[in-house]
Amino acid sequence: MLAQARAATAEAEAARDEAKRLVNEAKGLREKNYISASENASRLSNLNLSEAALMAAKAAEASAQEQLARHHLPAPFSGVISAKLTEVGEWVNRGTTVLELVATDKVRLDVKVPQERFSEINQQNQVEVIPDVFPDKRFKGTINAIVPVSDPQARAFLVRILIDTGDISLLPGTSAQAIIGLNDNQQTQQRIIIPRDALLLHPDGGYSVFIVENGIAKRQKVQIGNQSSQGVTILSGITLEDKVVTRGNEVLRDGENVTLVDQEQ
């Protein structure tokens, strides 16, 4: 198609050049009154038509060139073609997968982390990766992305880890294990754990609890951490000395009077 467009452009250029030659020739003949005024005007009109045809041919050539350029598939990165999904000469629509390209220089590992650990995962966590093909080696990894969309079936979310393999090449598609060091700045004896029933969920996804100060209920926003069978770990918002309401907090209002009742253990 592009070759035909270029040939049409060359033909239009030749026709334009010939029309221009005839017009220049007519100028000298007209001055000597060897041709009529109508013949001179006809040659000028033919030149204008030839120039218009040349512009159309160049536009068609540019369109063919652009269409050809859009059929090139430049690779966004260096890699290996793992699958070819079309054949030469086959017509494909926009968005159709033509091939699969796999990068081999930077290998990443996708792992599913339990949703209970979401608040503890960040890009500062230390990561070690143990490939199943090299079980005696440990590679340093860094958390590249945390996808905060959990899998409702697995109750886990995706963490993407970049692996520093050095001179050793890991094959894409192989399996590996990841050890993620969780940051824990609180000592065990300093953790605040309250029952789940004490938490009140906000429309924006936050949490709060009611504490009692001098017989008055006070609603306090909190940040939660791990959840276990023992209860929910509170990272901030209350202290060890605060008295937290665990029953009846659904109907309690901020500023209401509260009477503490001792219960036998």
XYZ file of C-alpha atoms in Angstrom:
265
model
C 0.000 0.000 0.000
C 2.818 2.409 0.850
C 4.671 1.539 -2.372
C 1.537 2.263 -4.407
C 1.082 5.584 -2.628
C 4.687 6.566 -3.328
C 4.281 5.635 -7.005
C 1.110 7.753 -7.214
C 2.980 10.678 -5.645
C 5.821 10.340 -8.167
C 3.312 10.242 -11.024
C 1.556 13.360 -9.695
C 4.876 15.188 -9.380
C 5.752 14.338 -12.987
C 2.354 15.596 -14.180
C 2.792 18.814 -12.176
C 6.268 19.395 -13.612
C 4.976 18.897 -17.158
C 2.086 21.292 -16.539
C 4.510 23.870 -15.143
C 6.737 23.495 -18.223
C 3.790 24.087 -20.524
C 2.810 27.205 -18.586
C 6.332 28.628 -18.784
C 6.412 27.860 -22.490
C 3.073 29.576 -22.971
C 4.355 32.801 -21.410
C 6.916 33.339 -24.159
C 4.512 32.265 -26.909
C 1.785 34.522 -25.596
C 4.101 37.521 -25.621
C 4.711 36.905 -29.347
C 1.001 36.218 -29.845
C 1.717 32.688 -31.072
C -1.018 31.118 -28.858
C -4.421 32.342 -27.851
C -5.364 33.688 -24.439
C -7.715 30.748 -23.927
C -4.861 28.263 -24.494
C -2.738 30.102 -21.944
C -5.581 30.056 -19.441
C -6.133 26.342 -20.092
C -2.500 25.570 -19.315
C -2.683 27.602 -16.084
C -5.821 25.733 -15.064
C -4.144 22.404 -15.828
C -1.205 23.423 -13.602
C -3.539 24.213 -10.716
C -5.252 20.841 -11.119
C -1.879 19.070 -11.209
C -0.750 20.783 -8.007
C -4.013 19.803 -6.271
C -3.584 16.196 -7.429
C -0.011 16.213 -6.073
C -1.207 17.447 -2.668
C -3.808 14.675 -2.571
C -1.177 12.080 -3.510
C 1.171 13.306 -0.767
C -1.656 13.153 1.784
C -2.442 9.581 0.744
C 1.243 8.669 1.031
C 1.456 10.202 4.516
C -1.649 8.276 5.573
C -0.156 5.019 4.293
C 3.111 5.785 6.074
C 1.282 6.438 9.345
C -0.783 3.261 8.972
C 2.384 1.258 8.380
C 4.067 2.815 11.417
C 1.117 1.818 13.599
C 1.613 -1.815 12.587
C 5.047 -1.884 14.202
C 5.135 -3.443 17.678
C 8.107 -1.959 19.552
C 8.979 -3.947 22.659
C 8.678 -1.857 25.841
C 11.556 -3.828 27.365
C 14.146 -6.443 26.483
C 13.017 -10.006 26.945
C 12.060 -13.340 25.431
C 8.912 -14.095 23.433
C 7.249 -16.869 25.391
C 4.184 -17.281 23.168
C 3.186 -16.208 19.646
C -0.569 -15.863 19.376
C -0.914 -14.733 15.724
C 0.568 -15.675 12.364
C 2.137 -13.564 9.614
C -0.553 -12.055 7.397
C -3.331 -12.595 9.929
C -5.711 -9.664 10.476
C -5.979 -8.532 14.106
C -8.115 -5.901 15.746
C -6.902 -3.226 18.110
C -6.341 -4.703 21.564
C -5.787 -8.244 20.292
C -2.887 -10.025 22.001
C -0.211 -10.757 19.405
C 2.535 -12.219 21.561
C 3.721 -12.572 25.126
C 7.033 -10.968 26.065
C 8.780 -11.983 29.276
C 11.527 -9.867 30.847
C 14.460 -11.846 32.195
C 16.678 -9.101 33.617
C 14.433 -8.098 36.530
C 12.423 -10.875 38.126
C 9.580 -10.052 40.476
C 7.683 -12.259 42.876
C 3.962 -11.920 43.565
C 2.856 -13.202 46.951
C -0.481 -13.280 48.740
C -0.343 -11.873 52.273
C -3.143 -12.487 54.794
C -5.398 -9.490 55.184
C -4.770 -9.438 58.938
C -1.192 -8.343 58.194
C -2.076 -5.514 55.804
C -1.370 -2.747 58.321
C 2.132 -4.158 58.993
C 3.312 -4.317 55.361
C 5.191 -1.375 53.875
C 8.089 -0.781 51.501
C 10.557 -0.578 54.392
C 10.043 -4.220 55.395
C 13.100 -6.415 54.946
C 12.461 -9.273 52.522
C 14.328 -12.484 51.785
C 13.406 -14.686 48.833
C 14.179 -18.413 48.647
C 13.702 -19.770 45.098
C 12.648 -23.397 44.865
C 15.255 -23.922 42.121
C 17.994 -22.703 44.526
C 16.752 -23.830 47.958
C 20.171 -23.227 49.538
C 20.319 -19.561 48.486
C 18.616 -16.470 49.851
C 18.199 -13.325 47.795
C 17.433 -9.849 49.047
C 14.131 -8.416 47.916
C 12.313 -5.117 48.144
C 8.577 -4.518 48.215
C 7.754 -2.717 44.984
C 3.954 -2.534 45.190
C 1.169 -3.264 47.647
C -2.246 -3.773 46.071
C -4.870 -2.890 48.712
C -7.561 -4.979 47.043
C -8.023 -8.294 48.790
C -9.102 -11.562 47.257
C -12.487 -12.327 48.867
C -11.952 -16.061 48.489
C -8.397 -16.244 49.831
C -8.842 -13.259 52.201
C -5.433 -12.027 51.142
C -3.955 -9.115 49.214
C -1.161 -8.914 46.645
C 2.397 -7.851 47.461
C 4.882 -7.510 44.579
C 8.562 -8.039 45.409
C 11.591 -7.170 43.253
C 14.443 -9.658 43.652
C 18.123 -8.743 43.601
C 19.619 -11.917 42.104
C 23.052 -10.528 41.289
C 24.724 -12.659 38.611
C 22.303 -15.553 39.046
C 19.392 -15.756 36.601
C 15.989 -16.868 37.818
C 13.591 -18.254 35.245
C 10.221 -16.514 34.995
C 7.369 -18.743 36.074
C 9.306 -20.617 38.749
C 8.121 -20.621 42.351
C 9.742 -19.168 45.442
C 9.109 -18.392 49.079
C 9.327 -14.950 50.655
C 10.179 -14.086 54.245
C 8.919 -10.611 55.152
C 10.212 -9.044 58.331
C 7.369 -7.204 60.029
C 8.153 -3.978 61.835
C 7.075 -4.189 65.441
C 8.086 -1.176 67.503
C 5.959 -2.107 70.492
C 7.046 -4.514 73.181
C 4.689 -7.392 73.891
C 3.918 -6.185 77.393
C 3.008 -2.731 76.061
C 0.427 -3.868 73.521
C -3.153 -2.827 74.056
C -5.599 -5.584 73.108
C -9.345 -5.038 73.391
C -12.335 -7.223 72.443
C -13.724 -6.821 68.942
C -17.090 -5.846 70.409
C -15.548 -2.648 71.807
C -14.847 -1.312 68.298
C -17.269 0.965 66.476
C -16.913 1.160 62.685
C -17.151 4.557 60.952
C -18.657 5.097 57.472
C -15.202 6.101 56.224
C -13.704 2.795 57.372
C -12.119 4.132 60.573
C -12.693 2.861 64.106
C -13.410 4.342 67.500
C -14.122 3.197 71.047
C -15.821 4.669 74.090
C -13.670 5.321 77.135
C -14.882 6.463 80.530
C -13.373 9.528 82.200
C -14.822 10.667 85.538
C -18.050 8.815 84.845
C -18.516 10.416 81.400
C -18.414 8.463 78.118
C -15.967 9.863 75.603
C -15.690 8.611 72.049
C -12.085 8.193 70.913
C -10.782 7.373 67.430
C -8.252 4.536 67.354
C -5.938 2.865 64.868
C -6.103 -0.908 64.891
C -3.412 -3.468 64.151
C -3.481 -7.255 64.199
C -6.662 -9.179 64.902
C -6.527 -12.559 66.596
C -8.605 -14.800 68.788
C -7.470 -12.724 71.778
C -8.892 -9.528 70.336
C -7.759 -6.488 68.366
C -4.417 -4.740 68.865
C -4.720 -0.956 69.240
C -1.806 0.970 67.762
C -2.856 4.475 68.826
C -5.751 6.422 70.297
C -5.938 5.048 73.846
C -3.537 4.181 76.665
C -3.214 1.293 79.084
C -4.874 3.388 81.802
C -8.050 4.112 79.785
C -11.255 2.276 80.706
C -12.870 0.976 77.494
C -16.597 0.213 77.175
C -17.083 -3.298 75.796
C -20.850 -3.722 76.181
C -23.683 -1.421 75.243
C -21.434 0.884 73.225
C -23.774 0.687 70.198
C -26.394 2.811 71.959
C -23.985 4.950 73.952
C -23.601 8.644 73.116
C -20.623 10.934 73.557
C -20.900 12.810 76.879
C -23.411 10.477 78.557
C -23.050 9.487 82.207
C -21.689 6.008 82.766
C -21.700 3.908 85.935
C -18.913 1.360 86.281
C -20.061 -2.008 87.542
C -17.621 -4.504 89.008
C -18.161 -8.043 87.764
C -16.944 -11.205 89.380
C -14.242 -12.949 87.420
